[in-house]
PDB file of C-alpha atoms in Angstrom:
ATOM      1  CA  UNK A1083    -160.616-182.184 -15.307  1.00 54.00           C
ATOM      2  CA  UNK A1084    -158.363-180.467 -12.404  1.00 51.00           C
ATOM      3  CA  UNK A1085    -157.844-177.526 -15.213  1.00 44.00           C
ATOM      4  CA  UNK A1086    -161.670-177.517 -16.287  1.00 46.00           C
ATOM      5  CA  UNK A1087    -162.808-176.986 -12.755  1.00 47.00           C
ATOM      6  CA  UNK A1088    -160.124-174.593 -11.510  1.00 52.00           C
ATOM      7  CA  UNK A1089    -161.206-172.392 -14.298  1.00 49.00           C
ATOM      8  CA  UNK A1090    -165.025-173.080 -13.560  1.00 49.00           C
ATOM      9  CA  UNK A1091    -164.347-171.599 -10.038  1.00 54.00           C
ATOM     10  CA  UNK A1092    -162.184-168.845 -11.183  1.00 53.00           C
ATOM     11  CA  UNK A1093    -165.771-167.825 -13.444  1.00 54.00           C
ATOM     12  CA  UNK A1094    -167.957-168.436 -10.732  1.00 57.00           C
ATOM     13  CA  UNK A1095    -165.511-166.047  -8.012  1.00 58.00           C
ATOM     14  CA  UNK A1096    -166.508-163.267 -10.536  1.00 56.00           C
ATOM     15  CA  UNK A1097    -170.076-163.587 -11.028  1.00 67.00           C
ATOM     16  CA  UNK A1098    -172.301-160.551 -10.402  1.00 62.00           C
ATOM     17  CA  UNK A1099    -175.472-162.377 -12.185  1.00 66.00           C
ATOM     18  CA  UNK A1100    -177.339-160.891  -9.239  1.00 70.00           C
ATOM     19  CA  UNK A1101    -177.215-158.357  -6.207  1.00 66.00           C
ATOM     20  CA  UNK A1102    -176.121-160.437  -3.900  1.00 64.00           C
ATOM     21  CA  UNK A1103    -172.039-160.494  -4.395  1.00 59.00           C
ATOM     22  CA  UNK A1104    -172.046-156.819  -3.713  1.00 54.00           C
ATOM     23  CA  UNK A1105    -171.781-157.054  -0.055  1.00 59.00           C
ATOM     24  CA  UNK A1106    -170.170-160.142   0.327  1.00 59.00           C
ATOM     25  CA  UNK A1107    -166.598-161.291   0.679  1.00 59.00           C
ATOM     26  CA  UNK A1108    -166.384-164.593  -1.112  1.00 79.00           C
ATOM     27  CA  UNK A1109    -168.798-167.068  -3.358  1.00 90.00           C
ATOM     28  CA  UNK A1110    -168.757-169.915  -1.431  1.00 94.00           C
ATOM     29  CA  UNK A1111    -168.648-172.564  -4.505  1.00 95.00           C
ATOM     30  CA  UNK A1112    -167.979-176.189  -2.874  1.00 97.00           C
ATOM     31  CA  UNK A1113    -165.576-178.718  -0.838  1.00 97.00           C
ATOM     32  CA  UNK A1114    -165.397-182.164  -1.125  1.00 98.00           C
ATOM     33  CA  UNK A1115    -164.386-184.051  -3.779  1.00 97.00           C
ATOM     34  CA  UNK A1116    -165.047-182.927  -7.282  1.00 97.00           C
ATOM     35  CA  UNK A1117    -164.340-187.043  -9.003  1.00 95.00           C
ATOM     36  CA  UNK A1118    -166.853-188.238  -6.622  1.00 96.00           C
ATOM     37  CA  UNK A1119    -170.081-190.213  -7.267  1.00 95.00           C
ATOM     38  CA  UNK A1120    -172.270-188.429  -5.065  1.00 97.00           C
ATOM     39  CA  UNK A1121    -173.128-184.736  -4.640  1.00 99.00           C
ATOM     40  CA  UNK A1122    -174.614-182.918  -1.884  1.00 99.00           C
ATOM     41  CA  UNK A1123    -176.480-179.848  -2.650  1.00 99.00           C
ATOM     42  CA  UNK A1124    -178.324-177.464  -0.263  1.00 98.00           C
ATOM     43  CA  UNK A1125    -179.632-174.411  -0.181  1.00 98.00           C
ATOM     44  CA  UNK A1126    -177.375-171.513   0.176  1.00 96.00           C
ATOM     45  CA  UNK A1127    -174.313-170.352   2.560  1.00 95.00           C
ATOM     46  CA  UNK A1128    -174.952-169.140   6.070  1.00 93.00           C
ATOM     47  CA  UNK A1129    -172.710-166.574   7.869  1.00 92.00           C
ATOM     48  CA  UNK A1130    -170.211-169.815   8.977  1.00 94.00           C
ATOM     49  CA  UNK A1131    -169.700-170.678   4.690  1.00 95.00           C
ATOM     50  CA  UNK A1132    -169.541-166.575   4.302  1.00 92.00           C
ATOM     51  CA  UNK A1133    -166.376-166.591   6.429  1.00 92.00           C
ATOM     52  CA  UNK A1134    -164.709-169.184   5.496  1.00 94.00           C
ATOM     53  CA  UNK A1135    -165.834-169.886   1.812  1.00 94.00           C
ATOM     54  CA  UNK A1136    -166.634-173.208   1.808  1.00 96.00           C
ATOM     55  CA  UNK A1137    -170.424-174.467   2.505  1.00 98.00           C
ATOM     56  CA  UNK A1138    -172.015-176.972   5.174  1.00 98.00           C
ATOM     57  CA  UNK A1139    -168.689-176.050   7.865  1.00 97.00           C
ATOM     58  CA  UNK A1140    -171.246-174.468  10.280  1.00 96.00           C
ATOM     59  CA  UNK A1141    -173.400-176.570  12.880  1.00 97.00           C
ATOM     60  CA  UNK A1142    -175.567-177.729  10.049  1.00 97.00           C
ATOM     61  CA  UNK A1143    -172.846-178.788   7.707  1.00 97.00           C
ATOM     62  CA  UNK A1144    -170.997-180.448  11.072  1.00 98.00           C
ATOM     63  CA  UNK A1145    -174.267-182.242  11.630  1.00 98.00           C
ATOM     64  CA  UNK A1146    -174.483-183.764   7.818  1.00 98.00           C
ATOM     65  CA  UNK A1147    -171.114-184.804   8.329  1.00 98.00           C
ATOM     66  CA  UNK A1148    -171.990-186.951  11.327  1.00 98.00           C
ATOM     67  CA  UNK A1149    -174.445-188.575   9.512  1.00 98.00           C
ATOM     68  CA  UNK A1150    -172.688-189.274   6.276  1.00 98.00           C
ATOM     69  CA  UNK A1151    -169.999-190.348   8.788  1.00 98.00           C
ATOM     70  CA  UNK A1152    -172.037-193.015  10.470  1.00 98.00           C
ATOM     71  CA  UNK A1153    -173.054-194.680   7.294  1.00 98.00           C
ATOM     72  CA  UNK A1154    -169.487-194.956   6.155  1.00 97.00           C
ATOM     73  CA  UNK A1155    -169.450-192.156   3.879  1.00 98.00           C
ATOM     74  CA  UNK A1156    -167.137-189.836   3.855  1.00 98.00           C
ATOM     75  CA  UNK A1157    -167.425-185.898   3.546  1.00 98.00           C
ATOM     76  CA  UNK A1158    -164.432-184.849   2.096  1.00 97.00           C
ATOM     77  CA  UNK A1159    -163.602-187.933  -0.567  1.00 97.00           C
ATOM     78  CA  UNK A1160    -167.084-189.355  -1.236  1.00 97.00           C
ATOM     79  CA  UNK A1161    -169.240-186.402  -1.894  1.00 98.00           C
ATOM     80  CA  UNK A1162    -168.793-182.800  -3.616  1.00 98.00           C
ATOM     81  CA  UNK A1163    -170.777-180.249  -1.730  1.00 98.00           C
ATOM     82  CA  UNK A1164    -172.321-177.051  -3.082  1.00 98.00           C
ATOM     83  CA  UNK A1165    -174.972-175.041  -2.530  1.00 98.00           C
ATOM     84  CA  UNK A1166    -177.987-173.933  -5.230  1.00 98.00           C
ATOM     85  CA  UNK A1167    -176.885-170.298  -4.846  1.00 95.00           C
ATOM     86  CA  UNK A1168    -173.409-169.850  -3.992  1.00 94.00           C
ATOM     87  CA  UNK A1169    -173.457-165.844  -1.846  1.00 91.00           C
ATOM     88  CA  UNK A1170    -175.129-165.820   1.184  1.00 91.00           C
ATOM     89  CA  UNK A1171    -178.601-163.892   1.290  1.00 91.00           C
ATOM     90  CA  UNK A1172    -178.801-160.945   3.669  1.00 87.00           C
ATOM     91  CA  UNK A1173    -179.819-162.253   7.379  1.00 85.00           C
ATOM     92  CA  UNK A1174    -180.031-166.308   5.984  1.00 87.00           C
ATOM     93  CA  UNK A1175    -182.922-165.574   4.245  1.00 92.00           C
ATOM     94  CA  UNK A1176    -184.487-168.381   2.054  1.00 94.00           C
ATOM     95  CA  UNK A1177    -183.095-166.919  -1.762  1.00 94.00           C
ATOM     96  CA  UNK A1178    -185.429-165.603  -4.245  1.00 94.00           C
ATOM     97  CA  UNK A1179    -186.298-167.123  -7.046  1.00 94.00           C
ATOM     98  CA  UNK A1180    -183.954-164.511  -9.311  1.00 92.00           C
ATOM     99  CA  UNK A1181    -181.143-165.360  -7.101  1.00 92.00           C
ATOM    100  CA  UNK A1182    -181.945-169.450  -7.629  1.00 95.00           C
ATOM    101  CA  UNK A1183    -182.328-168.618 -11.223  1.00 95.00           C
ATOM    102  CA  UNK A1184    -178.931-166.756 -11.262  1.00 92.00           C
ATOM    103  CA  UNK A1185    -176.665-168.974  -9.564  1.00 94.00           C
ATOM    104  CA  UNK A1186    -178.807-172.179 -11.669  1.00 95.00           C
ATOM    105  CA  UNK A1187    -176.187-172.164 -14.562  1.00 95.00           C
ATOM    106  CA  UNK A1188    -173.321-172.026 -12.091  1.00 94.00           C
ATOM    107  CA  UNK A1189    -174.882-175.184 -10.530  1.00 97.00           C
ATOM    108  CA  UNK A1190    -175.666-176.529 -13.965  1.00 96.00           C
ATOM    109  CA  UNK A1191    -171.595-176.647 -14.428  1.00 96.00           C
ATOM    110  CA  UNK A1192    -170.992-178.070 -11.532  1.00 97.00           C
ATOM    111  CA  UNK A1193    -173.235-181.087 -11.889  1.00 98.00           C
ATOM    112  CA  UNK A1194    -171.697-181.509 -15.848  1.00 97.00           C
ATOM    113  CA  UNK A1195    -168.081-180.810 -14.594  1.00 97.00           C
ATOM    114  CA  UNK A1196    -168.681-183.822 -11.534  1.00 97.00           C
ATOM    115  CA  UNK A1197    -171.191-185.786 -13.552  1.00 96.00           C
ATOM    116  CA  UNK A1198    -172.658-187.743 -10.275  1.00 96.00           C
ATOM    117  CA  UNK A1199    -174.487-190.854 -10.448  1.00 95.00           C
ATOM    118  CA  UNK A1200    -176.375-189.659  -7.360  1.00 97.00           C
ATOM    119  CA  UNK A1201    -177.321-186.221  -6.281  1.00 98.00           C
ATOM    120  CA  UNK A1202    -178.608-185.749  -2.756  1.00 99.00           C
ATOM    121  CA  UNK A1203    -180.982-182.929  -2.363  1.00 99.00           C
ATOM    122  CA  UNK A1204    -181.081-181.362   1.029  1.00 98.00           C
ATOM    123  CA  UNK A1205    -183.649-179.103   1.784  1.00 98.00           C
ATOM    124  CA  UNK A1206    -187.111-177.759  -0.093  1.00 97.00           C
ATOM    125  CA  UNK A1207    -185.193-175.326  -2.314  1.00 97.00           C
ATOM    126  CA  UNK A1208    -182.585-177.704  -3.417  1.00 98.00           C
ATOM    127  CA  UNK A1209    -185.659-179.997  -4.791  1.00 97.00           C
ATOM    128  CA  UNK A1210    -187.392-177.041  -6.055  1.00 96.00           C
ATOM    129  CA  UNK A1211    -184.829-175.768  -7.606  1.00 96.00           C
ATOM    130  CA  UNK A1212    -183.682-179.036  -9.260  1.00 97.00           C
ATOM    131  CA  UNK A1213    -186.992-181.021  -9.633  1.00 96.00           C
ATOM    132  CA  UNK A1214    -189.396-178.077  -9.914  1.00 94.00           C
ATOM    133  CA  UNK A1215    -191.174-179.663  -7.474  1.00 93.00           C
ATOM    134  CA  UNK A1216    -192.670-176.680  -4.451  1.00 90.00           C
ATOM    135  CA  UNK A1217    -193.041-177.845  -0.446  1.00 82.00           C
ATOM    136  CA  UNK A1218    -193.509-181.335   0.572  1.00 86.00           C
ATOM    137  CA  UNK A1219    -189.877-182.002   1.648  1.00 95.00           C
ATOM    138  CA  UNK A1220    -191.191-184.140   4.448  1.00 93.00           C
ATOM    139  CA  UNK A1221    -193.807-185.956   1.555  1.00 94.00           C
ATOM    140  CA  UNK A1222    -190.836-186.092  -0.684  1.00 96.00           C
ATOM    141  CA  UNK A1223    -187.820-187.425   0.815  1.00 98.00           C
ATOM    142  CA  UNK A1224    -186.614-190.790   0.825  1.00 97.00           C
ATOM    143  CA  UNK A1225    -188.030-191.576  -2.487  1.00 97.00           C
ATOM    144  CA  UNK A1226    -185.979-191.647  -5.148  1.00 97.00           C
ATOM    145  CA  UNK A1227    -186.310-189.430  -7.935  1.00 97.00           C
ATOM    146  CA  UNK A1228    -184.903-189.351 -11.783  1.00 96.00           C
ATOM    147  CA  UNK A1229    -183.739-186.531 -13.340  1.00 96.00           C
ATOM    148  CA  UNK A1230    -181.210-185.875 -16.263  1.00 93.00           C
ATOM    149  CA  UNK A1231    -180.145-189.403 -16.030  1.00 92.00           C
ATOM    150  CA  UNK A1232    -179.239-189.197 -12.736  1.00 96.00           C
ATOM    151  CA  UNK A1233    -180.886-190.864  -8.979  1.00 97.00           C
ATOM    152  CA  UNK A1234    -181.049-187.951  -7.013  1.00 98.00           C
ATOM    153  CA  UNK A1235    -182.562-188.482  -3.361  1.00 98.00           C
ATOM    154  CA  UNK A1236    -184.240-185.979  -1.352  1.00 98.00           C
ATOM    155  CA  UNK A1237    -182.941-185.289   2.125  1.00 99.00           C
ATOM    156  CA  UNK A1238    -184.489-182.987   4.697  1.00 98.00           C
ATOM    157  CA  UNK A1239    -182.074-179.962   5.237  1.00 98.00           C
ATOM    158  CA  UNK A1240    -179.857-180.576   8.159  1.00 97.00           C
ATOM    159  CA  UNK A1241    -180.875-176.877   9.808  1.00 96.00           C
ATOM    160  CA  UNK A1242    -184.496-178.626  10.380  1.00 97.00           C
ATOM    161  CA  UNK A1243    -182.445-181.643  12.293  1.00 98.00           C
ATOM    162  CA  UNK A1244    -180.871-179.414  14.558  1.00 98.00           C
ATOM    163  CA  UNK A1245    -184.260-177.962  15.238  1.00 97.00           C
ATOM    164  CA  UNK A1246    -185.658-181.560  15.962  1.00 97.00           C
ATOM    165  CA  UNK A1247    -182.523-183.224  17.033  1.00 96.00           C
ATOM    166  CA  UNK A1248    -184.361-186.409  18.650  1.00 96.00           C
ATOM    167  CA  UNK A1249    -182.262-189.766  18.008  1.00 90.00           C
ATOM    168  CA  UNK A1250    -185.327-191.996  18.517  1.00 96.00           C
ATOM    169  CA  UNK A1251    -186.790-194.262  15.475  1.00 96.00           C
ATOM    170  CA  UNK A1252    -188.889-192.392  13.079  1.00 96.00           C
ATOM    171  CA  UNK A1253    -187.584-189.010  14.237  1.00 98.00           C
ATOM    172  CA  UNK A1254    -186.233-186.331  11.298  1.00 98.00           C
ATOM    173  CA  UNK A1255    -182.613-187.315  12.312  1.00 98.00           C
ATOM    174  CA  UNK A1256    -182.979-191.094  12.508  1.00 98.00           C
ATOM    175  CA  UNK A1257    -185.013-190.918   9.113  1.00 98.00           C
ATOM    176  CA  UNK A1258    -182.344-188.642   7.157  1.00 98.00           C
ATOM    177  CA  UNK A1259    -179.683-191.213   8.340  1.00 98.00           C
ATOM    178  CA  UNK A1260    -181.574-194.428   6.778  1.00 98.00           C
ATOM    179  CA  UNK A1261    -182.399-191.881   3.722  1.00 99.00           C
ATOM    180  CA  UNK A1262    -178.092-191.717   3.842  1.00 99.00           C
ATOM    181  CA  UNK A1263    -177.805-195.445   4.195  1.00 98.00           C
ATOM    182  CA  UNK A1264    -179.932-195.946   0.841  1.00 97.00           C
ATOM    183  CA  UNK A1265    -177.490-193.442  -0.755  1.00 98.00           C
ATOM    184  CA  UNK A1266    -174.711-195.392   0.136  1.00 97.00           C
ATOM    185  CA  UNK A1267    -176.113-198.237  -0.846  1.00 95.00           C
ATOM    186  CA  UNK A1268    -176.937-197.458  -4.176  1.00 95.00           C
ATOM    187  CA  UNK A1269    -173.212-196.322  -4.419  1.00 95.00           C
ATOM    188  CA  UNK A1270    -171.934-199.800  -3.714  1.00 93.00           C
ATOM    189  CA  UNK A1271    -174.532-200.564  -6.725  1.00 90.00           C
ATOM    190  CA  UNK A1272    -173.237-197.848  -8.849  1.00 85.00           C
ATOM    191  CA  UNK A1273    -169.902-199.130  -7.741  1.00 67.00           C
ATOM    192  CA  UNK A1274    -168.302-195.593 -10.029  1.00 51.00           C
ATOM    193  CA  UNK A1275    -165.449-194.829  -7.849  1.00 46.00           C
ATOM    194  CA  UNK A1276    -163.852-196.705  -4.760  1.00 43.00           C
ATOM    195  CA  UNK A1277    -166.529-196.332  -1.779  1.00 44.00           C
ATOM    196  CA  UNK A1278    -165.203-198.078   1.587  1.00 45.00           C
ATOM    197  CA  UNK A1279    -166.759-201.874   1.841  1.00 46.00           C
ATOM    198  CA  UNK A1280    -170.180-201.390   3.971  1.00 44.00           C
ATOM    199  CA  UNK A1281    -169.878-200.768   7.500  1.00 44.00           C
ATOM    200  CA  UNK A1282    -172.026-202.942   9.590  1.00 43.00           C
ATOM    201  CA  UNK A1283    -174.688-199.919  10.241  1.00 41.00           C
ATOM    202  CA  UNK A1284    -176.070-201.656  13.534  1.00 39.00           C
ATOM    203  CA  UNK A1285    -172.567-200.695  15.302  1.00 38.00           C
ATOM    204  CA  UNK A1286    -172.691-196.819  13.999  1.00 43.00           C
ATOM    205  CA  UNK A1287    -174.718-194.509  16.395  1.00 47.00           C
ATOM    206  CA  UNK A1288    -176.413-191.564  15.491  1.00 52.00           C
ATOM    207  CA  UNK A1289    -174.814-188.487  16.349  1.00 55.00           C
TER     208      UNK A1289
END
């Protein structure tokens, strides 16, 4: 596996499937842990993941951790965290479709090469891009969805929290946590590889 996925991101480093490589210094391809039973996937590096190739280490990607964090999840042995397209657009603009459609077998490999029993989708363009499924991230997450024999569970993206960053019951923050909690939950189910024993949730604050 360690040789399989070394060589994956050795591929991926070299792609120029699109335009967007040409003025950028890295592919930002994942962290996290590629044997675990849960991905993450989002949308696509900002200038933070640019500079220091690895995505979600900006203030959205410290804000996910938090919340993974105060389920009892965490970032860096429970989850393997990529991105749907792995350069960073030009000013953090949402990518095309070519560019979703150019990085999609890259993403394709990475989901085979980690085979997850849960994929959480973070954002509209992960769920689009995954699901085929346009708009209606607010509509759609929390509900579990099927796909490729996989639970996958859309998440609203963490750059919307930070933009509504209320703590209170029934606010985006307080609702992607619970949508967390039912992640980690259905890990313990899954029960694929060693999870933590569940943390009494009352204690944990939101961050």
């Amino acid at each position: 596996m360690t040789h399989v996925y070394g060589a994956h991101m050795e591929r991926t480093n070299g792609c120029g499937s699109c335009d967007l490589p040409v003025n950028q210094p890295q592919v930002v391809v994942s962290r996290g842990n590629p044997h675990a039973s849960l991905m993450l996937i989002g949308e696509a590096p900002g200038a933070r993941e640019d500079e220091l190739g690895k995505p979600f280490v900006g203030r959205s990607g410290q804000l996910i951790d938090r919340l993974m964090e105060s389920v009892g999840l965490d970032p860096q042995t429970d989850a393997y965290i990529c991105n749907v397209v792995k350069c960073r657009p030009p000013k953090n603009r949402r990518p095309t479709l070519v560019e979703i459609a150019s990085c999609r077998p890259w993403l394709q490999q990475q989901i085979e090469l980690v085979d997850p029993c849960v994929i959480a989708l973070a954002g509209s363009t992960a769920v689009e891009a995954i699901l085929g499924i346009k708009g209606g991230i607010t509509r759609l997450r929390g509900q579990w969805q099927h796909w490729q024999g996989r639970l996958l569970m859309p998440l609203l993206h963490p750059a919307y929290l930070l933009r509504n960053p209320s703590p209170v019951d029934g606010a985006p923050v307080a609702l992607t946590r619970g949508d967390l909690l039912e992640v980690r939950q259905r890990l313990i189910q899954v029960n694929r590889n060693a999870v933590v024993p569940m943390l009494d949730s009352s204690r944990r604050r939101l961050p």
